Amino acid sequence: AQSVTQLGSHVSVSEGALVLLRCNYSSSVPPYLFWYVQYPNQGLQLLLKYTSAATLVKGINGFEAEFKKSETSFHLTKPSAHMSDAAEYFCAVTSFSGGYNKLIFGAGTRLAVHP
Amino acid sequence: EAQVTQNPRYLITVTGKKLTVTCSQNMNHEYMSWYRQDPGLGLRQIYYSMNVEVTDKGDVPEGYKVSRKEKRNFPLILESPSPNQTSLYFCASSPRLAGVSEQFFGPGTRLTVL
């Protein structure tokens, strides 16, 4: 069965510093992987997705993620944090079950950005 | 504007009082889903629907019902709410199978059951 583990429920960085949010997945088939962001009092918004094309995926707001099959990882990075990046981030993997695909989410990582 | 809407956004109710949370999308999507979000657990799927009149259980369906009579609407029904259903609920839609398409999320409904 597919699953997702996000390491670190809270991450704190200074403005301008590197952002690294970790995600490891478990999948018995080639996975589709997603990162979503949730700003306060809002729904989830897609940041980026990996669908077996390029292993380095670029998303919105300067974020990118690299798919590493050998490490079963899909970590999210941004070179320079901005105050507006403060939000909760969710990694998700597709689960093929019962003839349809659904998303399995990690527990989330809350990112705080300090001036 | 393409969107998923949910109503109400906030709801406080008492144990056993039936309630319905509405969800509507204007993107002509086939696939719709309900999730609940709880701290430390991420989002867990409650029910999903692949098309009109086609619904099935997700990972945490107990205590919930859904219906899909029209393509655009997918209401979530709590026949007899209990305090353990206090949570943040999200409706989502996508144009085809969720695994290869982005899911579009509503703004969420924060439910408190006393």
Short mmCIF file of C-alpha atoms in Angstrom, two decimals:
data_model
loop_
_atom_site.label_atom_id
_atom_site.label_comp_id
_atom_site.label_asym_id
_atom_site.label_seq_id
_atom_site.Cartn_x
_atom_site.Cartn_y
_atom_site.Cartn_z
CA ALA A 1 0.00 0.00 0.00
CA GLN A 2 1.12 3.50 -0.74
CA SER A 3 2.06 5.82 2.11
CA VAL A 4 3.78 9.13 2.74
CA THR A 5 6.00 10.26 5.59
CA GLN A 6 6.82 13.92 6.12
CA LEU A 7 9.77 14.40 8.43
CA GLY A 8 9.24 17.28 10.80
CA SER A 9 5.81 18.57 11.66
CA HIS A 10 7.24 22.08 12.15
CA VAL A 11 10.08 23.77 10.30
CA SER A 12 11.31 27.27 11.05
CA VAL A 13 13.62 29.29 8.81
CA SER A 14 14.79 32.86 8.52
CA GLU A 15 13.69 35.04 5.66
CA GLY A 16 16.13 34.52 2.78
CA ALA A 17 17.27 31.10 3.98
CA LEU A 18 16.90 27.80 2.17
CA VAL A 19 13.64 25.96 2.65
CA LEU A 20 13.82 22.16 2.74
CA LEU A 21 10.71 20.11 3.51
CA ARG A 22 11.19 16.37 3.51
CA CYS A 23 8.89 13.73 2.07
CA ASN A 24 9.46 10.01 1.73
CA TYR A 25 7.00 7.72 0.07
CA SER A 26 6.24 4.06 -0.13
CA SER A 27 4.80 2.69 -3.32
CA SER A 28 4.78 -0.69 -5.01
CA VAL A 29 4.31 0.90 -8.42
CA PRO A 30 5.84 3.97 -10.06
CA PRO A 31 4.22 6.78 -8.13
CA TYR A 32 2.68 10.07 -8.96
CA LEU A 33 3.70 12.58 -6.29
CA PHE A 34 2.33 15.96 -5.33
CA TRP A 35 3.06 18.87 -3.04
CA TYR A 36 0.16 21.01 -1.88
CA VAL A 37 0.25 24.19 0.19
CA GLN A 38 -2.41 25.38 2.62
CA TYR A 39 -2.39 29.03 3.62
CA PRO A 40 -4.25 30.01 6.80
CA ASN A 41 -8.03 29.64 6.49
CA GLN A 42 -7.79 28.45 2.91
CA GLY A 43 -8.07 25.22 0.98
CA LEU A 44 -5.17 23.31 -0.51
CA GLN A 45 -3.41 24.61 -3.59
CA LEU A 46 -1.19 22.53 -5.86
CA LEU A 47 2.48 23.55 -5.76
CA LEU A 48 3.85 20.93 -8.12
CA LYS A 49 3.51 17.34 -9.25
CA TYR A 50 5.70 14.52 -10.50
CA THR A 51 4.22 12.20 -13.11
CA SER A 52 7.29 10.25 -14.31
CA ALA A 53 8.63 12.89 -16.67
CA ALA A 54 11.59 14.98 -15.48
CA THR A 55 12.84 14.09 -12.01
CA LEU A 56 13.32 17.74 -11.08
CA VAL A 57 9.95 19.39 -10.99
CA LYS A 58 9.45 23.13 -10.82
CA GLY A 59 6.35 24.56 -9.26
CA ILE A 60 4.80 27.86 -8.41
CA ASN A 61 6.27 30.54 -6.15
CA GLY A 62 9.86 29.40 -6.75
CA PHE A 63 9.45 25.93 -5.24
CA GLU A 64 10.88 22.79 -6.77
CA ALA A 65 11.14 19.13 -5.83
CA GLU A 66 13.38 16.31 -6.93
CA PHE A 67 12.17 12.75 -7.33
CA LYS A 68 14.83 10.28 -6.15
CA LYS A 69 13.74 6.72 -6.70
CA SER A 70 16.75 5.21 -4.92
CA GLU A 71 15.91 7.16 -1.78
CA THR A 72 12.10 7.03 -2.25
CA SER A 73 12.09 10.75 -1.59
CA PHE A 74 10.43 13.82 -3.03
CA HIS A 75 11.76 16.71 -0.96
CA LEU A 76 10.52 20.24 -1.53
CA THR A 77 12.98 23.11 -1.70
CA LYS A 78 13.11 26.84 -2.24
CA PRO A 79 16.42 28.72 -2.35
CA SER A 80 15.26 31.79 -0.46
CA ALA A 81 12.32 31.86 1.93
CA HIS A 82 9.86 34.71 1.91
CA MET A 83 7.52 35.70 4.70
CA SER A 84 4.58 34.82 2.45
CA ASP A 85 5.76 31.18 2.33
CA ALA A 86 4.55 30.61 5.88
CA ALA A 87 1.91 27.90 5.51
CA GLU A 88 1.32 24.20 5.93
CA TYR A 89 2.69 21.91 3.24
CA PHE A 90 1.41 18.47 2.34
CA CYS A 91 3.10 15.77 0.33
CA ALA A 92 0.80 13.23 -1.35
CA VAL A 93 1.14 10.05 -3.40
CA THR A 94 -1.35 8.31 -5.60
CA SER A 95 -2.85 5.08 -4.41
CA PHE A 96 -4.14 2.65 -6.99
CA SER A 97 -7.01 0.85 -5.32
CA GLY A 98 -10.29 -0.66 -6.41
CA GLY A 99 -9.88 0.45 -10.00
CA TYR A 100 -9.37 4.11 -9.28
CA ASN A 101 -6.64 6.46 -8.16
CA LYS A 102 -6.79 8.48 -4.96
CA LEU A 103 -4.38 10.68 -3.05
CA ILE A 104 -2.71 9.58 0.18
CA PHE A 105 -1.51 12.59 2.16
CA GLY A 106 1.29 12.97 4.63
CA ALA A 107 0.65 14.53 8.03
CA GLY A 108 1.85 17.92 6.88
CA THR A 109 4.72 20.27 7.75
CA ARG A 110 4.03 23.72 9.07
CA LEU A 111 6.61 26.22 7.82
CA ALA A 112 7.32 29.35 9.85
CA VAL A 113 9.44 32.15 8.36
CA HIS A 114 11.10 34.64 10.69
CA PRO A 115 12.36 38.09 9.74
CA GLU B 1 -14.04 31.80 -12.02
CA ALA B 2 -13.32 28.07 -11.75
CA GLN B 3 -13.85 27.05 -8.18
CA VAL B 4 -15.12 24.61 -5.58
CA THR B 5 -17.47 26.13 -3.04
CA GLN B 6 -18.50 24.78 0.33
CA ASN B 7 -21.19 25.90 2.74
CA PRO B 8 -21.22 26.63 5.53
CA ARG B 9 -17.63 27.65 6.24
CA TYR B 10 -18.10 27.35 9.99
CA LEU B 11 -20.64 25.29 11.91
CA ILE B 12 -21.17 24.59 15.58
CA THR B 13 -23.78 21.98 16.38
CA VAL B 14 -24.79 19.51 19.06
CA THR B 15 -24.53 15.75 19.20
CA GLY B 16 -27.21 13.98 17.19
CA LYS B 17 -28.51 16.93 15.18
CA LYS B 18 -28.43 16.02 11.50
CA LEU B 19 -26.47 18.36 9.25
CA THR B 20 -25.45 18.70 5.62
CA VAL B 21 -22.36 20.38 4.22
CA THR B 22 -22.79 21.36 0.61
CA CYS B 23 -20.12 21.22 -2.09
CA SER B 24 -20.40 22.52 -5.61
CA GLN B 25 -17.94 22.81 -8.49
CA ASN B 26 -18.31 24.72 -11.75
CA MET B 27 -15.58 22.95 -13.74
CA ASN B 28 -17.63 20.01 -15.03
CA HIS B 29 -15.37 17.58 -13.18
CA GLU B 30 -16.31 13.92 -12.98
CA TYR B 31 -14.39 13.10 -9.81
CA MET B 32 -15.32 14.57 -6.41
CA SER B 33 -14.16 13.70 -2.95
CA TRP B 34 -14.54 14.61 0.72
CA TYR B 35 -11.64 14.75 3.16
CA ARG B 36 -11.29 15.52 6.81
CA GLN B 37 -8.18 17.19 8.17
CA ASP B 38 -7.04 16.55 11.72
CA PRO B 39 -3.80 17.73 13.39
CA GLY B 40 -0.97 15.28 12.89
CA LEU B 41 -3.01 13.11 10.54
CA GLY B 42 -3.07 15.14 7.35
CA LEU B 43 -6.08 14.69 5.10
CA ARG B 44 -8.02 11.47 5.06
CA GLN B 45 -10.57 10.61 2.43
CA ILE B 46 -14.14 10.08 3.64
CA TYR B 47 -16.04 9.34 0.43
CA TYR B 48 -15.48 9.83 -3.25
CA SER B 49 -17.55 9.85 -6.42
CA MET B 50 -16.40 9.00 -9.91
CA ASN B 51 -19.53 10.38 -11.56
CA VAL B 52 -23.25 10.97 -11.08
CA GLU B 53 -24.83 8.21 -8.98
CA VAL B 54 -21.42 6.55 -8.46
CA THR B 55 -20.05 6.88 -4.93
CA ASP B 56 -17.82 4.76 -2.73
CA LYS B 57 -16.22 4.74 0.68
CA GLY B 58 -12.82 6.21 1.35
CA ASP B 59 -10.64 5.51 4.36
CA VAL B 60 -12.83 6.95 7.12
CA PRO B 61 -16.49 6.68 6.02
CA GLU B 62 -18.12 5.76 9.34
CA GLY B 63 -20.78 8.25 10.40
CA TYR B 64 -21.01 9.96 7.02
CA LYS B 65 -23.21 9.74 3.93
CA VAL B 66 -22.94 11.32 0.51
CA SER B 67 -25.00 11.59 -2.64
CA ARG B 68 -24.23 12.59 -6.22
CA LYS B 69 -27.46 13.37 -8.03
CA GLU B 70 -25.94 16.09 -10.18
CA LYS B 71 -22.46 16.35 -11.58
CA ARG B 72 -21.70 19.65 -9.90
CA ASN B 73 -22.91 18.87 -6.37
CA PHE B 74 -21.60 16.43 -3.77
CA PRO B 75 -23.11 17.04 -0.32
CA LEU B 76 -21.75 15.46 2.85
CA ILE B 77 -24.36 14.33 5.35
CA LEU B 78 -23.86 13.63 9.03
CA GLU B 79 -27.04 11.88 10.18
CA SER B 80 -26.13 11.87 13.86
CA PRO B 81 -22.98 13.90 14.49
CA SER B 82 -20.72 13.03 17.39
CA PRO B 83 -17.86 14.99 19.00
CA ASN B 84 -15.25 12.84 17.24
CA GLN B 85 -16.46 14.30 13.97
CA THR B 86 -15.23 17.73 15.02
CA SER B 87 -12.78 18.49 12.23
CA LEU B 88 -11.94 20.59 9.20
CA TYR B 89 -13.62 19.23 6.08
CA PHE B 90 -12.57 19.74 2.48
CA CYS B 91 -14.34 18.96 -0.73
CA ALA B 92 -12.25 18.44 -3.86
CA SER B 93 -12.84 17.81 -7.53
CA SER B 94 -10.73 16.77 -10.50
CA PRO B 95 -11.40 16.26 -14.19
CA ARG B 96 -10.45 12.59 -14.28
CA LEU B 97 -8.77 9.97 -12.18
CA ALA B 98 -7.15 11.66 -9.21
CA GLY B 99 -3.78 10.05 -9.68
CA VAL B 100 -2.86 11.93 -12.79
CA SER B 101 -4.82 15.11 -12.39
CA GLU B 102 -4.67 17.92 -9.95
CA GLN B 103 -7.42 17.97 -7.35
CA PHE B 104 -9.06 21.35 -6.78
CA PHE B 105 -10.02 22.01 -3.18
CA GLY B 106 -12.76 24.04 -1.63
CA PRO B 107 -12.03 26.54 1.17
CA GLY B 108 -12.97 24.12 3.94
CA THR B 109 -15.73 23.79 6.52
CA ARG B 110 -14.77 23.88 10.17
CA LEU B 111 -17.23 21.75 12.13
CA THR B 112 -17.53 21.61 15.90
CA VAL B 113 -19.83 19.04 17.48
CA LEU B 114 -20.59 19.69 21.15
#
